[in-house]
Amino acid sequence: KGGEWDLLYEKAPIPTAHLWSAAEEAENPYFLLQFHDTLRPEQRKGAETRGIVFLHYIPVHAYIVRMEPLRRRGVEALPFVRAMEPFQPGYKIDPQLGLREFQDPERRQSGKIRAVVSLFSGETVEEAAFRIGALAGVTVMEASAPFGLARLRVEAPSIAAFYAVARVPAVQWMEEEGEATLRNDEAHWVTQTNVSADKKIWGKGLHGESQFI
């Protein structure tokens, strides 16, 4: 969703203001780690013995990883590592945040942006909610971890406020909260056959007229 670039030769396609400062980078435990080729089991084990926790695969031959920042130089020196860089705040925000169109006009007229903030695996919603809720103008509406997926519903008055949220290391991604709408006109085939556009029941003349449930 965010862009495409070469970790070894190109700078991240985000404004400088959305990068970590030197002090923040020293505390940030999340990185993009790219390998020269498909990671072999013995290479992965070697990386893990150096304190790397693999979280998510990113094309091509790269992963989001968690590790102590002080271990970075030792990891970069591994012969099978191609490039490594911090997972920047600017990577965490959906470019469409604040631009979505809603059927309910109140979603925009309120002057607030409501987003779902997902945390990295292993982070706790309580600690993240405390840090995010302490930011100016930011309200944590809900904090939960359904099926082990830690996430928060957050409301703020501007995109700038969400860039402040992105500077909380535990945050992995945020996007605008969706809108529940009636879609009966689009879902009739789902309840009949679950095959796109196949309305076999209606085709047999069964439309439900005069039926009450």
PDB file of N, CA and C in Angstrom, residues 27-85:
ATOM      1  N   GLU A  27      15.650   3.843  19.887  1.00  0.00           N
ATOM      2  CA  GLU A  27      14.701   3.124  20.748  1.00  0.00           C
ATOM      3  C   GLU A  27      13.760   2.223  19.964  1.00  0.00           C
ATOM      4  N   ASN A  28      13.772   2.346  18.639  1.00  0.00           N
ATOM      5  CA  ASN A  28      12.821   1.598  17.807  1.00  0.00           C
ATOM      6  C   ASN A  28      13.298   0.175  17.552  1.00  0.00           C
ATOM      7  N   PRO A  29      12.519  -0.843  17.930  1.00  0.00           N
ATOM      8  CA  PRO A  29      12.975  -2.223  17.768  1.00  0.00           C
ATOM      9  C   PRO A  29      12.519  -2.905  16.471  1.00  0.00           C
ATOM     10  N   TYR A  30      11.877  -2.159  15.573  1.00  0.00           N
ATOM     11  CA  TYR A  30      11.313  -2.775  14.365  1.00  0.00           C
ATOM     12  C   TYR A  30      12.075  -2.330  13.126  1.00  0.00           C
ATOM     13  N   PHE A  31      12.358  -3.326  12.243  1.00  0.00           N
ATOM     14  CA  PHE A  31      13.174  -3.068  11.069  1.00  0.00           C
ATOM     15  C   PHE A  31      12.615  -3.784   9.841  1.00  0.00           C
ATOM     16  N   LEU A  32      13.007  -3.264   8.674  1.00  0.00           N
ATOM     17  CA  LEU A  32      12.863  -4.004   7.422  1.00  0.00           C
ATOM     18  C   LEU A  32      14.207  -4.672   7.158  1.00  0.00           C
ATOM     19  N   LEU A  33      14.182  -5.976   6.979  1.00  0.00           N
ATOM     20  CA  LEU A  33      15.408  -6.745   6.780  1.00  0.00           C
ATOM     21  C   LEU A  33      15.284  -7.530   5.481  1.00  0.00           C
ATOM     22  N   GLN A  34      16.189  -7.256   4.542  1.00  0.00           N
ATOM     23  CA  GLN A  34      16.138  -7.917   3.235  1.00  0.00           C
ATOM     24  C   GLN A  34      17.353  -8.818   3.036  1.00  0.00           C
ATOM     25  N   PHE A  35      17.103  -9.962   2.401  1.00  0.00           N
ATOM     26  CA  PHE A  35      18.164 -10.938   2.133  1.00  0.00           C
ATOM     27  C   PHE A  35      18.458 -10.987   0.638  1.00  0.00           C
ATOM     28  N   HIS A  36      19.620 -11.526   0.296  1.00  0.00           N
ATOM     29  CA  HIS A  36      20.014 -11.602  -1.109  1.00  0.00           C
ATOM     30  C   HIS A  36      19.120 -12.545  -1.902  1.00  0.00           C
ATOM     31  N   ASP A  37      18.610 -13.570  -1.240  1.00  0.00           N
ATOM     32  CA  ASP A  37      17.818 -14.591  -1.929  1.00  0.00           C
ATOM     33  C   ASP A  37      16.810 -15.158  -0.924  1.00  0.00           C
ATOM     34  N   THR A  38      16.084 -16.180  -1.352  1.00  0.00           N
ATOM     35  CA  THR A  38      15.152 -16.841  -0.446  1.00  0.00           C
ATOM     36  C   THR A  38      15.889 -17.317   0.801  1.00  0.00           C
ATOM     37  N   LEU A  39      15.350 -16.999   1.947  1.00  0.00           N
ATOM     38  CA  LEU A  39      16.019 -17.312   3.209  1.00  0.00           C
ATOM     39  C   LEU A  39      15.976 -18.808   3.475  1.00  0.00           C
ATOM     40  N   ARG A  40      17.148 -19.429   3.649  1.00  0.00           N
ATOM     41  CA  ARG A  40      17.223 -20.850   3.928  1.00  0.00           C
ATOM     42  C   ARG A  40      17.056 -21.095   5.427  1.00  0.00           C
ATOM     43  N   PRO A  41      16.602 -22.293   5.815  1.00  0.00           N
ATOM     44  CA  PRO A  41      16.361 -22.585   7.239  1.00  0.00           C
ATOM     45  C   PRO A  41      17.561 -22.312   8.134  1.00  0.00           C
ATOM     46  N   GLU A  42      18.747 -22.696   7.677  1.00  0.00           N
ATOM     47  CA  GLU A  42      19.926 -22.489   8.516  1.00  0.00           C
ATOM     48  C   GLU A  42      20.265 -20.997   8.644  1.00  0.00           C
ATOM     49  N   GLN A  43      19.967 -20.219   7.598  1.00  0.00           N
ATOM     50  CA  GLN A  43      20.196 -18.781   7.668  1.00  0.00           C
ATOM     51  C   GLN A  43      19.206 -18.125   8.636  1.00  0.00           C
ATOM     52  N   ARG A  44      17.966 -18.565   8.553  1.00  0.00           N
ATOM     53  CA  ARG A  44      16.956 -18.026   9.470  1.00  0.00           C
ATOM     54  C   ARG A  44      17.335 -18.328  10.921  1.00  0.00           C
ATOM     55  N   LYS A  45      17.784 -19.568  11.148  1.00  0.00           N
ATOM     56  CA  LYS A  45      18.185 -19.938  12.500  1.00  0.00           C
ATOM     57  C   LYS A  45      19.360 -19.086  12.969  1.00  0.00           C
ATOM     58  N   GLY A  46      20.300 -18.827  12.060  1.00  0.00           N
ATOM     59  CA  GLY A  46      21.445 -17.993  12.406  1.00  0.00           C
ATOM     60  C   GLY A  46      21.026 -16.578  12.765  1.00  0.00           C
ATOM     61  N   ALA A  47      20.037 -16.065  12.031  1.00  0.00           N
ATOM     62  CA  ALA A  47      19.527 -14.727  12.331  1.00  0.00           C
ATOM     63  C   ALA A  47      18.802 -14.716  13.674  1.00  0.00           C
ATOM     64  N   GLU A  48      18.037 -15.762  13.936  1.00  0.00           N
ATOM     65  CA  GLU A  48      17.274 -15.822  15.189  1.00  0.00           C
ATOM     66  C   GLU A  48      18.191 -15.931  16.405  1.00  0.00           C
ATOM     67  N   THR A  49      19.337 -16.595  16.249  1.00  0.00           N
ATOM     68  CA  THR A  49      20.274 -16.692  17.372  1.00  0.00           C
ATOM     69  C   THR A  49      20.868 -15.331  17.716  1.00  0.00           C
ATOM     70  N   ARG A  50      20.753 -14.382  16.800  1.00  0.00           N
ATOM     71  CA  ARG A  50      21.226 -13.013  17.052  1.00  0.00           C
ATOM     72  C   ARG A  50      20.108 -12.103  17.566  1.00  0.00           C
ATOM     73  N   GLY A  51      19.000 -12.730  17.947  1.00  0.00           N
ATOM     74  CA  GLY A  51      17.935 -11.971  18.582  1.00  0.00           C
ATOM     75  C   GLY A  51      16.847 -11.455  17.663  1.00  0.00           C
ATOM     76  N   ILE A  52      16.848 -11.899  16.410  1.00  0.00           N
ATOM     77  CA  ILE A  52      15.835 -11.428  15.464  1.00  0.00           C
ATOM     78  C   ILE A  52      14.554 -12.241  15.628  1.00  0.00           C
ATOM     79  N   VAL A  53      13.429 -11.537  15.681  1.00  0.00           N
ATOM     80  CA  VAL A  53      12.105 -12.166  15.675  1.00  0.00           C
ATOM     81  C   VAL A  53      11.439 -11.798  14.349  1.00  0.00           C
ATOM     82  N   PHE A  54      11.140 -12.791  13.518  1.00  0.00           N
ATOM     83  CA  PHE A  54      10.510 -12.552  12.225  1.00  0.00           C
ATOM     84  C   PHE A  54       9.005 -12.357  12.421  1.00  0.00           C
ATOM     85  N   LEU A  55       8.466 -11.284  11.839  1.00  0.00           N
ATOM     86  CA  LEU A  55       7.053 -10.968  12.012  1.00  0.00           C
ATOM     87  C   LEU A  55       6.248 -11.133  10.727  1.00  0.00           C
ATOM     88  N   HIS A  56       6.645 -10.453   9.647  1.00  0.00           N
ATOM     89  CA  HIS A  56       5.859 -10.489   8.407  1.00  0.00           C
ATOM     90  C   HIS A  56       6.797 -10.473   7.203  1.00  0.00           C
ATOM     91  N   TYR A  57       6.389 -11.216   6.161  1.00  0.00           N
ATOM     92  CA  TYR A  57       7.152 -11.211   4.909  1.00  0.00           C
ATOM     93  C   TYR A  57       6.751 -10.013   4.069  1.00  0.00           C
ATOM     94  N   ILE A  58       7.740  -9.379   3.432  1.00  0.00           N
ATOM     95  CA  ILE A  58       7.514  -8.253   2.519  1.00  0.00           C
ATOM     96  C   ILE A  58       8.258  -8.563   1.220  1.00  0.00           C
ATOM     97  N   PRO A  59       7.585  -8.592   0.069  1.00  0.00           N
ATOM     98  CA  PRO A  59       8.295  -8.826  -1.191  1.00  0.00           C
ATOM     99  C   PRO A  59       9.331  -7.706  -1.439  1.00  0.00           C
ATOM    100  N   VAL A  60      10.557  -8.024  -1.911  1.00  0.00           N
ATOM    101  CA  VAL A  60      11.009  -9.353  -2.298  1.00  0.00           C
ATOM    102  C   VAL A  60      12.141  -9.747  -1.349  1.00  0.00           C
ATOM    103  N   HIS A  61      12.061 -10.969  -0.775  1.00  0.00           N
ATOM    104  CA  HIS A  61      13.080 -11.512   0.126  1.00  0.00           C
ATOM    105  C   HIS A  61      13.293 -10.642   1.366  1.00  0.00           C
ATOM    106  N   ALA A  62      12.246  -9.982   1.845  1.00  0.00           N
ATOM    107  CA  ALA A  62      12.387  -9.085   2.994  1.00  0.00           C
ATOM    108  C   ALA A  62      11.348  -9.428   4.067  1.00  0.00           C
ATOM    109  N   TYR A  63      11.639  -8.986   5.274  1.00  0.00           N
ATOM    110  CA  TYR A  63      10.749  -9.241   6.408  1.00  0.00           C
ATOM    111  C   TYR A  63      10.700  -8.006   7.305  1.00  0.00           C
ATOM    112  N   ILE A  64       9.563  -7.840   7.979  1.00  0.00           N
ATOM    113  CA  ILE A  64       9.516  -6.954   9.132  1.00  0.00           C
ATOM    114  C   ILE A  64       9.982  -7.793  10.316  1.00  0.00           C
ATOM    115  N   VAL A  65      10.962  -7.283  11.046  1.00  0.00           N
ATOM    116  CA  VAL A  65      11.520  -8.032  12.166  1.00  0.00           C
ATOM    117  C   VAL A  65      11.577  -7.147  13.419  1.00  0.00           C
ATOM    118  N   ARG A  66      11.669  -7.826  14.566  1.00  0.00           N
ATOM    119  CA  ARG A  66      11.869  -7.128  15.827  1.00  0.00           C
ATOM    120  C   ARG A  66      13.205  -7.574  16.419  1.00  0.00           C
ATOM    121  N   MET A  67      13.966  -6.614  16.910  1.00  0.00           N
ATOM    122  CA  MET A  67      15.255  -6.921  17.521  1.00  0.00           C
ATOM    123  C   MET A  67      15.731  -5.712  18.313  1.00  0.00           C
ATOM    124  N   GLU A  68      16.702  -5.935  19.198  1.00  0.00           N
ATOM    125  CA  GLU A  68      17.299  -4.839  19.945  1.00  0.00           C
ATOM    126  C   GLU A  68      18.091  -3.964  18.971  1.00  0.00           C
ATOM    127  N   PRO A  69      17.869  -2.650  18.966  1.00  0.00           N
ATOM    128  CA  PRO A  69      18.582  -1.775  18.022  1.00  0.00           C
ATOM    129  C   PRO A  69      20.106  -1.908  18.084  1.00  0.00           C
ATOM    130  N   LEU A  70      20.658  -2.195  19.265  1.00  0.00           N
ATOM    131  CA  LEU A  70      22.110  -2.301  19.404  1.00  0.00           C
ATOM    132  C   LEU A  70      22.682  -3.494  18.643  1.00  0.00           C
ATOM    133  N   ARG A  71      21.831  -4.435  18.236  1.00  0.00           N
ATOM    134  CA  ARG A  71      22.305  -5.615  17.505  1.00  0.00           C
ATOM    135  C   ARG A  71      22.372  -5.367  15.991  1.00  0.00           C
ATOM    136  N   ARG A  72      21.984  -4.187  15.563  1.00  0.00           N
ATOM    137  CA  ARG A  72      21.837  -3.932  14.127  1.00  0.00           C
ATOM    138  C   ARG A  72      23.128  -4.176  13.345  1.00  0.00           C
ATOM    139  N   ARG A  73      24.247  -3.647  13.808  1.00  0.00           N
ATOM    140  CA  ARG A  73      25.492  -3.793  13.051  1.00  0.00           C
ATOM    141  C   ARG A  73      25.877  -5.252  12.878  1.00  0.00           C
ATOM    142  N   GLY A  74      25.701  -6.042  13.901  1.00  0.00           N
ATOM    143  CA  GLY A  74      26.038  -7.457  13.797  1.00  0.00           C
ATOM    144  C   GLY A  74      25.169  -8.178  12.790  1.00  0.00           C
ATOM    145  N   VAL A  75      23.882  -7.803  12.722  1.00  0.00           N
ATOM    146  CA  VAL A  75      22.973  -8.425  11.754  1.00  0.00           C
ATOM    147  C   VAL A  75      23.326  -7.988  10.338  1.00  0.00           C
ATOM    148  N   GLU A  76      23.616  -6.702  10.145  1.00  0.00           N
ATOM    149  CA  GLU A  76      23.969  -6.208   8.804  1.00  0.00           C
ATOM    150  C   GLU A  76      25.243  -6.859   8.276  1.00  0.00           C
ATOM    151  N   ALA A  77      26.081  -7.344   9.166  1.00  0.00           N
ATOM    152  CA  ALA A  77      27.341  -7.966   8.742  1.00  0.00           C
ATOM    153  C   ALA A  77      27.166  -9.410   8.282  1.00  0.00           C
ATOM    154  N   LEU A  78      26.006  -9.995   8.503  1.00  0.00           N
ATOM    155  CA  LEU A  78      25.784 -11.373   8.054  1.00  0.00           C
ATOM    156  C   LEU A  78      25.871 -11.436   6.535  1.00  0.00           C
ATOM    157  N   PRO A  79      26.566 -12.420   5.964  1.00  0.00           N
ATOM    158  CA  PRO A  79      26.809 -12.452   4.519  1.00  0.00           C
ATOM    159  C   PRO A  79      25.548 -12.600   3.670  1.00  0.00           C
ATOM    160  N   PHE A  80      24.465 -13.127   4.247  1.00  0.00           N
ATOM    161  CA  PHE A  80      23.248 -13.322   3.464  1.00  0.00           C
ATOM    162  C   PHE A  80      22.267 -12.149   3.602  1.00  0.00           C
ATOM    163  N   VAL A  81      22.639 -11.129   4.359  1.00  0.00           N
ATOM    164  CA  VAL A  81      21.804  -9.944   4.508  1.00  0.00           C
ATOM    165  C   VAL A  81      22.156  -8.930   3.422  1.00  0.00           C
ATOM    166  N   ARG A  82      21.141  -8.459   2.697  1.00  0.00           N
ATOM    167  CA  ARG A  82      21.363  -7.478   1.629  1.00  0.00           C
ATOM    168  C   ARG A  82      21.231  -6.050   2.134  1.00  0.00           C
ATOM    169  N   ALA A  83      20.171  -5.779   2.886  1.00  0.00           N
ATOM    170  CA  ALA A  83      19.934  -4.409   3.355  1.00  0.00           C
ATOM    171  C   ALA A  83      19.061  -4.441   4.597  1.00  0.00           C
ATOM    172  N   MET A  84      19.155  -3.364   5.369  1.00  0.00           N
ATOM    173  CA  MET A  84      18.369  -3.269   6.586  1.00  0.00           C
ATOM    174  C   MET A  84      18.104  -1.802   6.886  1.00  0.00           C
ATOM    175  N   GLU A  85      16.891  -1.494   7.318  1.00  0.00           N
ATOM    176  CA  GLU A  85      16.586  -0.123   7.725  1.00  0.00           C
ATOM    177  C   GLU A  85      15.453  -0.138   8.746  1.00  0.00           C
TER     178      GLU A  85
END
